[in-house]
Coordinates of C-alpha atoms in Angstrom, one line a residue:
Chain I
M1 CA 52.9 -40.6 -12.0
S2 CA 50.4 -43.1 -14.1
S3 CA 53.8 -43.8 -16.1
V4 CA 55.9 -44.5 -13.3
L5 CA 53.3 -47.1 -12.0
T6 CA 52.3 -48.6 -15.5
T7 CA 56.0 -49.4 -16.4
P8 CA 56.8 -52.6 -14.4
V9 CA 53.9 -54.4 -16.2
R10 CA 55.6 -52.6 -19.6
A11 CA 58.9 -54.1 -18.5
G12 CA 57.6 -57.5 -17.9
D13 CA 55.8 -57.7 -21.4
G14 CA 59.2 -56.2 -23.4
A15 CA 61.1 -59.0 -21.6
K16 CA 59.6 -61.5 -23.6
A17 CA 58.6 -59.6 -26.3
P18 CA 62.3 -59.0 -28.3
A19 CA 63.0 -63.4 -28.1
P20 CA 61.1 -65.5 -30.6
R21 CA 58.8 -67.9 -28.5
N22 CA 60.4 -70.9 -29.4
R23 CA 64.1 -70.1 -28.0
P24 CA 65.1 -72.3 -25.0
G25 CA 66.0 -69.5 -23.3
S26 CA 62.7 -67.7 -23.3
R27 CA 60.6 -71.2 -22.3
R28 CA 62.8 -71.8 -19.2
R29 CA 62.7 -68.4 -18.5
A30 CA 58.9 -68.0 -18.7
L31 CA 58.3 -71.4 -16.9
R32 CA 60.8 -69.9 -14.1
S33 CA 58.1 -67.4 -13.9
R34 CA 55.3 -69.4 -13.3
I35 CA 57.2 -71.6 -11.1
S36 CA 58.2 -68.3 -8.9
A37 CA 54.2 -67.2 -9.4
A38 CA 53.1 -70.8 -8.0
G39 CA 55.6 -70.4 -5.6
L40 CA 54.5 -66.7 -4.2
L41 CA 50.2 -67.9 -4.1
L42 CA 51.6 -70.9 -1.6
V43 CA 53.2 -68.8 0.8
T44 CA 50.3 -66.6 0.9
L45 CA 47.9 -69.3 1.3
V46 CA 50.6 -71.0 3.8
L47 CA 50.0 -67.1 5.5
V48 CA 46.2 -67.0 5.2
A49 CA 46.0 -71.1 6.7
P50 CA 45.4 -70.1 9.9
I51 CA 42.9 -67.7 9.9
I52 CA 41.1 -70.3 7.3
L53 CA 41.7 -73.4 9.7
A54 CA 40.3 -71.1 12.9
I55 CA 36.8 -70.3 10.6
K56 CA 36.4 -74.1 9.8
V57 CA 37.2 -75.4 13.2
S58 CA 35.0 -72.6 14.8
L59 CA 32.0 -74.3 12.7
Q60 CA 33.0 -77.6 14.3
S61 CA 31.7 -79.8 17.5
D62 CA 34.6 -80.3 19.6
A63 CA 34.5 -84.1 19.7
D64 CA 34.8 -83.4 15.6
A65 CA 37.6 -81.1 15.6
S66 CA 39.7 -83.6 17.6
S67 CA 39.0 -86.4 15.6
N68 CA 39.6 -84.6 12.6
P69 CA 41.8 -81.5 13.3
L70 CA 42.8 -80.6 9.5
G71 CA 39.5 -82.2 7.6
L72 CA 36.3 -80.8 6.3
P73 CA 33.7 -80.5 8.8
H74 CA 30.9 -83.2 8.5
H75 CA 28.8 -81.3 9.8
L76 CA 28.4 -77.5 10.4
D77 CA 27.8 -76.3 14.1
W78 CA 26.3 -72.7 13.6
A79 CA 25.1 -73.0 17.6
N80 CA 28.7 -72.2 17.9
Y81 CA 28.4 -68.8 16.5
S82 CA 25.4 -68.0 18.6
N83 CA 26.7 -69.1 22.0
A84 CA 29.8 -66.8 21.9
F85 CA 27.4 -63.7 20.7
Q86 CA 25.5 -64.4 23.6
T87 CA 28.7 -64.9 26.0
M88 CA 30.0 -61.9 24.4
D89 CA 27.3 -58.9 24.9
Y90 CA 28.5 -58.4 21.1
G91 CA 26.5 -55.7 20.2
R92 CA 27.3 -53.4 22.7
S93 CA 31.3 -53.8 22.7
V94 CA 31.0 -53.4 18.7
F95 CA 29.0 -50.1 19.9
N96 CA 31.4 -48.9 22.5
S97 CA 34.8 -49.9 19.9
V98 CA 32.8 -47.7 17.2
L99 CA 31.9 -45.0 20.2
I100 CA 35.5 -44.9 21.2
T101 CA 37.5 -45.4 18.0
G102 CA 35.4 -42.3 16.2
C103 CA 35.6 -39.7 18.6
S104 CA 39.8 -40.3 19.4
A105 CA 40.2 -40.4 15.4
L106 CA 37.9 -37.0 15.1
V107 CA 39.8 -35.0 18.0
V108 CA 43.3 -36.5 16.6
L109 CA 42.4 -35.2 12.7
L110 CA 40.5 -31.8 14.6
T111 CA 43.4 -30.6 16.8
G112 CA 46.2 -32.3 14.8
S113 CA 45.5 -30.4 11.7
L114 CA 44.7 -27.7 13.6
C115 CA 48.3 -27.9 15.0
A116 CA 50.0 -29.2 11.5
W117 CA 49.1 -26.0 9.8
P118 CA 50.5 -23.0 11.3
L119 CA 53.5 -25.3 12.2
A120 CA 53.9 -25.8 8.3
R121 CA 53.8 -22.7 7.2
L122 CA 54.9 -20.9 10.0
S123 CA 59.0 -20.9 10.4
R124 CA 59.7 -19.2 13.9
A125 CA 62.4 -20.8 16.7
W126 CA 59.3 -21.7 18.9
T127 CA 57.2 -23.4 16.1
K128 CA 60.5 -25.6 15.6
I129 CA 60.5 -26.7 19.6
V130 CA 56.6 -27.5 19.5
Y131 CA 57.7 -29.8 16.5
Q132 CA 60.5 -31.3 18.5
F133 CA 58.1 -32.0 21.4
F134 CA 55.6 -33.6 19.0
V135 CA 58.4 -35.8 17.6
A136 CA 60.1 -36.8 21.2
G137 CA 56.5 -38.4 21.7
L138 CA 57.0 -40.8 19.3
T139 CA 59.1 -42.9 20.9
I140 CA 57.4 -43.2 24.4
P141 CA 55.7 -46.5 24.7
V142 CA 52.6 -46.2 26.5
F143 CA 53.5 -48.4 29.3
V144 CA 55.3 -45.8 30.7
L145 CA 52.6 -43.8 30.7
I146 CA 50.3 -45.9 31.7
T147 CA 50.4 -45.6 35.5
P148 CA 50.6 -41.8 36.1
L149 CA 47.6 -41.9 33.0
Y150 CA 45.6 -43.8 35.6
I151 CA 45.8 -41.6 38.6
L152 CA 45.6 -38.9 36.6
M153 CA 42.3 -40.1 35.5
R154 CA 41.3 -41.3 38.7
N155 CA 42.1 -37.4 40.2
L156 CA 40.3 -36.1 37.5
H157 CA 37.1 -38.3 37.8
L158 CA 37.5 -40.3 34.6
L159 CA 38.0 -43.7 35.4
D160 CA 35.6 -46.2 33.8
S161 CA 34.4 -43.4 31.6
F162 CA 34.6 -43.3 27.9
A163 CA 36.4 -39.8 28.4
S164 CA 39.6 -41.3 29.6
V165 CA 40.3 -44.2 26.7
I166 CA 38.8 -41.7 24.2
L167 CA 41.2 -38.7 25.7
S168 CA 44.4 -41.2 26.1
E169 CA 43.8 -42.9 22.7
A170 CA 43.8 -39.1 20.9
A171 CA 47.0 -37.9 22.6
I172 CA 49.2 -41.0 22.7
S173 CA 48.7 -40.9 18.6
L174 CA 48.7 -36.7 18.0
P175 CA 52.7 -36.8 18.0
F176 CA 52.2 -39.1 14.8
A177 CA 49.0 -37.1 13.2
V178 CA 51.0 -33.6 13.7
L179 CA 54.0 -34.9 12.0
F180 CA 51.9 -36.8 9.5
F181 CA 49.7 -33.4 8.5
T182 CA 52.9 -31.1 8.7
S183 CA 54.7 -33.0 6.2
F184 CA 51.7 -33.3 4.0
L185 CA 51.5 -29.7 4.1
R186 CA 54.9 -29.1 3.3
S187 CA 54.4 -30.6 0.0
V188 CA 51.9 -28.6 -0.9
P189 CA 52.1 -24.9 -2.1
A190 CA 50.5 -22.3 0.3
E191 CA 48.8 -20.3 -2.3
L192 CA 45.0 -21.4 -2.1
E193 CA 45.4 -20.3 1.5
E194 CA 46.8 -17.1 0.8
A195 CA 43.8 -16.3 -2.1
A196 CA 41.7 -17.0 0.8
A197 CA 43.0 -14.3 3.1
I198 CA 43.0 -11.9 -0.3
D199 CA 38.7 -12.8 -0.1
G200 CA 39.3 -11.6 3.6
A201 CA 38.6 -14.6 5.0
G202 CA 39.8 -15.1 8.7
P203 CA 41.9 -18.2 10.1
L204 CA 39.3 -20.9 11.4
R205 CA 37.2 -20.2 8.0
T206 CA 40.4 -20.8 5.8
Y207 CA 41.2 -23.6 7.8
W208 CA 37.5 -25.4 7.6
H209 CA 37.7 -24.4 3.7
V210 CA 40.7 -24.7 2.6
V211 CA 43.1 -26.3 4.6
L212 CA 40.9 -29.0 6.0
P213 CA 39.6 -29.9 2.3
L214 CA 43.1 -29.4 1.0
L215 CA 44.3 -32.3 4.0
R216 CA 41.2 -34.6 2.8
P217 CA 43.8 -37.9 1.6
A218 CA 45.6 -37.6 4.5
S219 CA 43.3 -37.2 6.7
A220 CA 41.9 -40.9 5.5
T221 CA 45.3 -42.3 5.8
L222 CA 45.2 -41.4 8.9
I223 CA 41.9 -41.8 9.7
I224 CA 42.5 -46.1 8.5
T225 CA 45.9 -45.9 10.7
L226 CA 44.0 -44.5 14.0
T227 CA 41.4 -47.0 13.7
L228 CA 43.6 -50.3 13.0
A229 CA 45.9 -48.7 16.3
I230 CA 42.4 -47.6 18.8
W231 CA 39.9 -50.6 17.4
N232 CA 43.0 -53.3 18.4
D233 CA 44.1 -51.5 21.4
L234 CA 44.5 -53.6 24.6
I235 CA 46.0 -51.8 27.3
I236 CA 44.6 -49.0 27.8
P237 CA 41.2 -50.2 27.6
L238 CA 42.0 -52.6 30.0
V239 CA 43.6 -50.2 32.7
M240 CA 40.6 -47.6 32.6
L241 CA 37.5 -49.2 31.9
S242 CA 35.9 -51.4 35.1
S243 CA 32.3 -51.9 34.0
D244 CA 31.1 -54.7 31.8
N245 CA 28.7 -52.7 29.9
K246 CA 31.9 -50.4 28.5
Q247 CA 34.8 -52.5 27.3
T248 CA 35.5 -52.5 23.7
I249 CA 35.2 -55.4 21.7
T250 CA 38.7 -56.3 22.1
L251 CA 39.0 -56.1 25.9
D252 CA 35.3 -58.1 25.6
V253 CA 37.4 -61.3 23.3
Y254 CA 39.8 -61.0 26.4
N255 CA 37.8 -60.9 29.4
T256 CA 35.4 -63.3 28.0
I257 CA 38.2 -66.2 27.0
G258 CA 40.4 -65.2 30.0
T259 CA 37.5 -65.5 32.5
H260 CA 36.5 -69.1 31.0
S261 CA 38.6 -72.1 30.0
Y262 CA 37.6 -72.3 26.8
S263 CA 37.4 -75.2 24.0
A264 CA 38.2 -74.6 20.9
S265 CA 34.6 -74.3 19.7
Q266 CA 33.9 -71.4 22.5
L267 CA 37.4 -70.4 21.6
L268 CA 37.4 -69.5 18.0
P269 CA 34.0 -67.8 17.4
T270 CA 34.5 -65.3 20.0
V271 CA 38.2 -64.5 18.2
L272 CA 36.5 -64.3 14.7
L273 CA 33.5 -62.4 15.8
G274 CA 35.8 -59.7 17.8
T275 CA 37.7 -59.7 14.3
A276 CA 35.1 -59.9 11.7
P277 CA 34.0 -56.0 11.8
L278 CA 37.9 -55.0 10.7
L279 CA 38.3 -57.4 8.4
V280 CA 35.0 -56.8 6.7
V281 CA 36.2 -52.9 6.7
F282 CA 39.8 -53.8 5.6
V283 CA 38.3 -55.9 2.1
I284 CA 36.3 -52.6 1.5
L285 CA 38.8 -49.7 2.1
Q286 CA 42.0 -52.4 1.0
R287 CA 43.5 -49.6 -1.6
H288 CA 43.8 -46.8 1.6
I289 CA 44.7 -49.3 3.9
V290 CA 47.6 -49.9 1.7
A291 CA 47.8 -46.0 1.6
G292 CA 48.2 -45.3 4.9
I293 CA 50.5 -48.4 5.2
S294 CA 53.2 -47.0 2.8
A295 CA 52.7 -43.4 4.2
G296 CA 56.0 -41.5 3.7
V297 CA 57.4 -44.4 1.4
G298 CA 55.9 -44.8 -1.4
K299 CA 54.6 -42.5 -4.1
D300 CA 50.9 -42.5 -3.1
Chain R
M1 CA 46.7 -16.9 4.5
K2 CA 49.6 -15.3 6.5
L3 CA 49.4 -17.2 9.8
N4 CA 50.2 -14.3 12.5
S5 CA 52.2 -15.4 15.5
R6 CA 49.1 -15.2 17.5
S7 CA 46.8 -17.1 15.4
A8 CA 49.0 -19.8 15.2
L9 CA 49.0 -19.9 18.9
L10 CA 45.5 -20.3 19.1
L11 CA 45.3 -23.2 16.6
M12 CA 48.2 -25.1 17.9
L13 CA 46.6 -24.7 21.7
P14 CA 44.4 -28.0 21.6
A15 CA 46.8 -30.5 20.3
T16 CA 49.4 -28.8 22.1
V17 CA 47.3 -28.9 25.5
L18 CA 46.2 -32.3 25.1
Y19 CA 49.3 -34.0 24.3
A20 CA 51.4 -32.4 27.4
L21 CA 48.5 -33.4 29.6
F22 CA 48.2 -37.2 28.7
V23 CA 51.4 -37.4 27.3
L24 CA 54.0 -34.8 28.5
Y25 CA 53.2 -34.5 31.9
P26 CA 52.7 -38.8 32.9
A27 CA 56.3 -39.0 30.6
I28 CA 57.7 -36.6 33.4
E29 CA 55.5 -37.8 36.2
S30 CA 56.8 -41.8 35.4
I31 CA 60.5 -40.5 36.6
Q32 CA 59.4 -39.1 39.5
L33 CA 57.1 -41.9 40.9
S34 CA 59.8 -44.2 40.3
L35 CA 61.7 -42.4 42.9
T36 CA 58.9 -43.2 44.7
N37 CA 58.1 -46.3 47.3
A38 CA 53.7 -45.9 46.2
R39 CA 51.9 -49.0 46.2
G40 CA 48.7 -48.2 44.1
L41 CA 47.2 -44.7 44.7
R42 CA 48.1 -43.9 48.5
G43 CA 51.5 -41.9 47.2
G44 CA 54.6 -43.0 48.5
S45 CA 57.6 -40.9 50.3
F46 CA 60.8 -40.6 48.0
V47 CA 63.5 -43.4 48.4
G48 CA 65.4 -42.4 45.7
L49 CA 67.4 -45.0 43.4
A50 CA 66.3 -47.9 45.8
N51 CA 63.5 -49.2 43.1
Y52 CA 66.0 -49.1 40.5
R53 CA 68.4 -51.1 42.8
A54 CA 66.0 -53.5 43.4
L55 CA 65.2 -54.5 39.8
L56 CA 68.8 -54.7 39.1
H57 CA 68.5 -58.4 41.2
D58 CA 64.8 -59.4 40.7
P59 CA 64.9 -62.5 38.3
Q60 CA 61.8 -61.7 36.8
V61 CA 62.9 -58.2 35.8
T62 CA 66.4 -59.7 34.9
A63 CA 64.6 -62.2 32.2
A64 CA 62.6 -59.6 31.0
L65 CA 65.4 -57.7 30.0
K66 CA 66.8 -60.1 28.6
N67 CA 64.1 -61.6 27.2
T68 CA 62.8 -58.7 25.9
L69 CA 66.5 -57.8 23.9
I70 CA 66.7 -61.7 22.4
Y71 CA 62.9 -61.3 21.0
T72 CA 63.7 -57.9 19.7
V73 CA 66.9 -58.7 18.1
F74 CA 65.5 -61.7 16.3
V75 CA 61.8 -60.2 15.4
V76 CA 64.1 -57.4 13.9
V77 CA 66.3 -59.5 11.9
V78 CA 64.4 -62.1 10.9
Q79 CA 60.8 -59.9 9.9
N80 CA 63.2 -57.9 7.8
A81 CA 64.7 -59.9 5.9
L82 CA 61.7 -62.2 5.2
G83 CA 59.7 -59.0 4.2
L84 CA 62.2 -57.9 1.9
A85 CA 62.0 -61.3 -0.1
V86 CA 58.6 -61.1 0.1
A87 CA 58.4 -57.4 -1.3
A88 CA 61.1 -58.5 -4.4
W89 CA 58.8 -61.5 -5.2
L90 CA 55.5 -59.5 -5.5
Y91 CA 57.6 -56.8 -7.1
S92 CA 58.2 -59.4 -9.4
H93 CA 54.9 -60.6 -10.1
P94 CA 52.5 -57.5 -11.1
K95 CA 49.7 -59.9 -12.1
I96 CA 49.0 -61.4 -8.6
R97 CA 50.4 -58.9 -6.8
T98 CA 47.5 -57.5 -5.4
I99 CA 45.7 -60.8 -4.5
A100 CA 48.7 -61.6 -2.6
R101 CA 49.6 -58.8 -0.7
T102 CA 45.6 -59.0 0.5
G103 CA 46.2 -62.1 1.7
M104 CA 49.4 -61.7 3.3
L105 CA 48.1 -58.1 5.2
L106 CA 44.7 -60.2 7.0
P107 CA 46.7 -61.1 9.9
A108 CA 47.9 -57.7 10.7
M109 CA 43.9 -56.2 10.3
M110 CA 43.0 -58.3 13.6
A111 CA 43.5 -57.5 17.5
L112 CA 46.8 -58.9 19.1
V113 CA 44.8 -60.0 21.6
A114 CA 42.5 -62.2 18.8
V115 CA 46.0 -62.7 16.9
S116 CA 46.8 -64.8 20.7
Y117 CA 44.3 -66.0 21.0
L118 CA 44.0 -67.9 18.0
W119 CA 47.9 -69.1 18.1
Q120 CA 46.9 -70.4 21.3
F121 CA 44.8 -72.7 19.4
I122 CA 47.2 -73.4 16.9
Y123 CA 49.6 -74.6 19.1
S124 CA 47.9 -76.9 21.8
P125 CA 49.9 -79.4 22.9
I126 CA 46.6 -81.7 22.9
G127 CA 44.9 -82.0 19.4
G128 CA 46.4 -79.0 18.0
P129 CA 47.0 -78.1 14.3
L130 CA 50.5 -77.7 14.3
N131 CA 51.7 -81.0 15.9
A132 CA 48.5 -82.7 13.5
I133 CA 50.5 -81.2 10.6
L134 CA 54.1 -82.3 11.7
G135 CA 52.6 -85.8 12.4
G136 CA 51.0 -86.0 9.8
L137 CA 54.3 -85.4 7.8
G138 CA 55.7 -88.0 9.3
L139 CA 57.4 -85.6 11.6
Q140 CA 55.9 -86.7 15.5
S141 CA 59.3 -86.5 16.9
L142 CA 58.8 -82.7 16.4
E143 CA 55.4 -82.8 18.8
Q144 CA 55.5 -80.6 21.4
S145 CA 54.0 -78.2 24.1
W146 CA 54.7 -75.3 22.0
L147 CA 54.2 -72.7 24.6
G148 CA 54.6 -75.1 27.7
N149 CA 58.3 -75.7 26.6
P150 CA 61.2 -72.9 28.2
S151 CA 63.2 -73.7 25.3
T152 CA 60.6 -72.9 22.8
A153 CA 58.0 -70.6 24.3
L154 CA 59.5 -67.4 23.7
A155 CA 60.4 -68.2 19.4
S156 CA 56.6 -69.8 19.2
I157 CA 55.5 -65.9 20.2
A158 CA 58.1 -64.1 18.0
A159 CA 56.6 -66.9 15.5
T160 CA 53.2 -65.8 15.6
Y161 CA 54.4 -61.7 15.8
M162 CA 56.2 -62.0 12.8
W163 CA 53.1 -64.1 11.1
M164 CA 51.0 -61.5 11.6
Y165 CA 53.5 -58.1 10.5
L166 CA 55.3 -60.0 7.7
G167 CA 52.4 -58.7 5.4
Y168 CA 52.7 -55.0 6.7
T169 CA 56.8 -54.9 6.6
A170 CA 56.2 -56.5 2.9
T171 CA 53.8 -53.8 2.3
I172 CA 56.3 -51.4 3.1
F173 CA 59.3 -52.6 1.2
L174 CA 56.9 -53.2 -2.0
A175 CA 55.9 -49.5 -1.9
N176 CA 59.5 -48.4 -1.8
Y177 CA 59.8 -50.4 -4.7
L178 CA 57.2 -49.2 -6.8
A179 CA 58.5 -46.0 -6.4
I180 CA 61.5 -46.4 -8.0
P181 CA 61.5 -45.5 -11.7
A182 CA 61.5 -48.6 -13.6
S183 CA 63.9 -47.0 -15.8
V184 CA 66.4 -47.9 -13.0
L185 CA 66.2 -51.3 -12.5
E186 CA 65.9 -52.0 -16.7
A187 CA 69.1 -50.4 -16.9
A188 CA 70.6 -52.2 -14.7
S189 CA 69.6 -55.3 -16.1
L190 CA 70.5 -54.6 -19.6
D191 CA 73.9 -54.2 -17.6
G192 CA 73.8 -57.3 -16.8
A193 CA 73.2 -57.1 -13.0
T194 CA 70.7 -59.7 -12.6
G195 CA 68.9 -61.3 -9.6
W196 CA 71.1 -61.7 -6.5
R197 CA 73.5 -59.0 -8.4
R198 CA 71.3 -56.3 -9.0
F199 CA 69.6 -56.9 -5.6
K200 CA 72.9 -56.6 -3.3
Y201 CA 74.0 -53.3 -6.3
I202 CA 71.2 -51.9 -7.3
D203 CA 67.7 -52.5 -5.1
W204 CA 69.5 -52.8 -1.2
R205 CA 70.5 -49.1 -1.5
L206 CA 67.2 -47.7 -3.3
L207 CA 65.8 -49.7 -0.7
A208 CA 67.3 -47.5 2.0
P209 CA 64.3 -45.5 3.0
S210 CA 61.6 -48.2 4.0
L211 CA 64.4 -50.1 5.6
T212 CA 64.5 -47.3 7.8
V213 CA 61.3 -47.3 8.2
N214 CA 60.7 -50.9 8.8
V215 CA 63.6 -51.5 11.0
T216 CA 62.3 -48.7 13.5
L217 CA 58.4 -49.7 13.6
S218 CA 59.9 -53.6 14.4
T219 CA 62.1 -52.1 16.8
I220 CA 60.0 -50.1 18.5
G221 CA 56.9 -52.5 18.1
S222 CA 58.6 -55.2 19.6
L223 CA 60.3 -53.7 22.2
R224 CA 56.9 -53.4 23.8
V225 CA 55.6 -56.6 23.0
F226 CA 53.0 -57.0 25.5
D227 CA 49.7 -58.9 24.6
L228 CA 51.7 -62.1 22.7
P229 CA 53.1 -62.8 26.1
F230 CA 49.9 -61.6 28.5
V231 CA 47.6 -63.7 27.1
M232 CA 49.3 -66.8 25.2
T233 CA 51.8 -67.8 28.8
N234 CA 51.3 -64.9 31.3
G235 CA 55.3 -64.9 31.3
G236 CA 55.8 -68.5 31.8
P237 CA 56.7 -71.5 31.4
G238 CA 59.2 -70.3 34.6
N239 CA 60.2 -66.8 33.7
S240 CA 60.7 -68.0 29.9
T241 CA 59.0 -65.2 27.8
Q242 CA 58.9 -62.5 30.5
T243 CA 59.0 -59.4 29.0
L244 CA 59.5 -55.9 29.9
S245 CA 56.3 -55.0 29.6
Y246 CA 53.9 -57.3 31.1
V247 CA 56.5 -56.8 34.2
I248 CA 55.3 -53.3 34.0
Y249 CA 51.6 -54.4 33.8
T250 CA 51.5 -56.8 36.2
D251 CA 53.7 -55.4 39.0
S252 CA 51.8 -52.3 38.6
F253 CA 48.4 -53.5 38.1
Q254 CA 48.1 -57.0 39.5
N255 CA 50.5 -56.6 42.7
F256 CA 49.2 -52.7 42.6
Q257 CA 53.5 -51.6 43.1
F258 CA 52.9 -48.7 41.3
A259 CA 56.4 -47.0 42.3
Y260 CA 58.2 -50.5 41.0
G261 CA 56.4 -50.9 38.2
T262 CA 56.7 -47.5 37.0
S263 CA 60.8 -47.6 37.2
I264 CA 60.8 -50.6 35.2
A265 CA 58.7 -48.9 32.7
V266 CA 61.5 -45.7 32.8
V267 CA 64.1 -48.5 32.0
L268 CA 62.0 -49.6 29.0
L269 CA 62.0 -46.2 27.9
V270 CA 65.7 -45.7 28.6
I271 CA 66.6 -48.5 26.3
T272 CA 63.4 -47.5 23.3
I273 CA 65.2 -44.0 23.5
I274 CA 68.9 -45.6 22.7
A275 CA 67.6 -47.9 20.4
S276 CA 65.6 -45.5 18.2
I277 CA 69.0 -42.7 18.6
L278 CA 71.0 -45.6 17.4
V279 CA 68.9 -47.0 14.0
T280 CA 68.1 -43.9 13.0
T281 CA 71.5 -42.6 13.6
V282 CA 72.9 -45.4 11.3
L283 CA 69.6 -46.1 9.0
R284 CA 69.7 -42.2 7.8
R285 CA 73.5 -42.3 7.2
R286 CA 73.0 -44.9 5.2
E287 CA 70.2 -43.6 3.0
V288 CA 72.3 -40.4 2.4
A289 CA 75.4 -42.5 1.4
A290 CA 73.0 -44.0 -1.0

C-alpha cells in the first residue's frame, strides 16, 4: 500500500534521472512541466477567487465596493460583520445546526451499523431482500417524500420540532450508511467476532466491543459525509421548522437574506458567517473529508 | 460470533423501522396522494390521473421538465469532462496536488444556499464583479444581466453548480488515478503511449469505476436541483429557470396544492429511476468490459 502511494513520486524523479541535465529534450520537458504546474495553480486560484472576492467585498462599505469592485479595500469595515451577526441570531442557529446534525449523524451511525452487521455476515433470502430495499432508497429524491413526510410529521405532532428534522434527515441518510457499512464489513474477516463468541459475549456486547471499533475508519468517513449533507440542507428545515429560534444556520442565511433587499455589504458577511463553521472544520479534517469523498473508488 | 436469524432481525429492527416509516411509507403515500385532489392538509377525494393530465398542459411544468433535462445533460457532460481533465492534471503534479485540491474543494463545503447568494452577487447587473472583469478586459459587449436574461439564466445557474462541485468530481477521479498501480501507466509510457494516446487507450478504461460514481452522482444531483433556482431566480425570468424540484416546492408549499405538487414529484421519481437504471447499466457494462 505505501509503496503504491509513493510510486508516482519516484516515477517523476525516474523520468528525469536517465537523461543528463544539459540534453535539450529533458530541459524542454522540465519547462513544460513547470508551465503545466503554474497553469494548475492558476486554475485553482480562479476557482477560489469568488470566495476571496466575497471576503474582500464583505469588509468594504457599499460605496467603496461599487467604486472599487475588484481592487483592495481602502478601509476595513468590520461593522458589516457585527451588523450581520446581530440580524442573524447567529449563536442560536449554529447551536441548532450542531444539535440537529450531531443527533442525526449519531442515529444513522448506530442504527446503520447495527443493521449492516447481520447484512454483511448472514446470507439468507430475507437479508438480501432487506438489502435491496435499502438500495432502492438511494435513488428516491427528497422532493418525492417531502409532502407526505410533512403530513406524517403533522399527524405525529412533531412539526416545528428538532425531532422532525432529525428523524427525516436520519432516515433519508440511512440507505447510504447501511450499504457503506455493509461493504466495509464484507471486506474484513469475521474472526474477531467469532473469538468474542467463544469468550461468551452476546450479540450486543460483541457489537459494542468488536464490531463498532472495527468500523471506526468507515464511521469517520460516514460522519463527515453526513455532516456536509445535513448541515447544508435547506429543504427539510425549511418545510418542517417555522419558529425563528429553531432554525438551522443554513435556514437562517436564507431567511435573513430572503426577507430583506440586501446590499453586498449586508449579504456577503451573512453568507460567510453561515459558511465559516464548515470551512474551519474542512481545513482541520481535510484528509478525512477527501477520504469520504473518494470512498468506494480510491484506496483509503 | 455466529449470528442467528432472531438476533439478526433484532439488530436490523431500528434502522428498518426508521427507514420504512420515514422513507418507504412517504414514498408510497406520495403515489396515492398524487391521485387525489388534496389541497393543504385537508385530504381530498380520489380523482384518478387528473393531476397527471393537468400537468402535461401546465406551461410551468413542461418548462420545468425541459429545463431540468437540458440542465442535467449539460452539467453531467461538462462537469465530468472538466473534472477528468483537472484530475489528470493534478495526478501529473504530485508536489502541488494537495494544495490545489484543497482550494478546489472549498466551494463544495459551502451550503448551496450560501453559494447561490454568493453568485447572485457575482452576476449582479449593477456593479457585479463578473461584469466589472469583462469591462476591464475590454469585453463590454458581453456585459449583461446574467440572471435576468432568459437566454443566459439557466446556463449561469449551471456554471454556479459546476463551480461548486468541480473539485469534488476531480477528487473522485484523482482517487481512482492514485489507485492504479503506477507500474501500469509507466509501462504504457515506455511502450510509447504518451499524452492523448495513453489517456484514450489506458487511463480512460482504468478510470471506469470513478466514471460510474461521478456520472451517477452528478445525474442524481442535477435532476433534483432546487436551491440554486429557488434563491437566485425564483424560476424566472419567465419560465426560463423553472426546475421540477422548484415547481414541486412552490406548488406544494406556496400554493398548497399538495396533490398536484406531489404528482410532479412522482414524475421526477420516474425520471430519476429511469436515468439511474440507464447510467448503471451502460457504465457497469463498460466497467466489466474494461
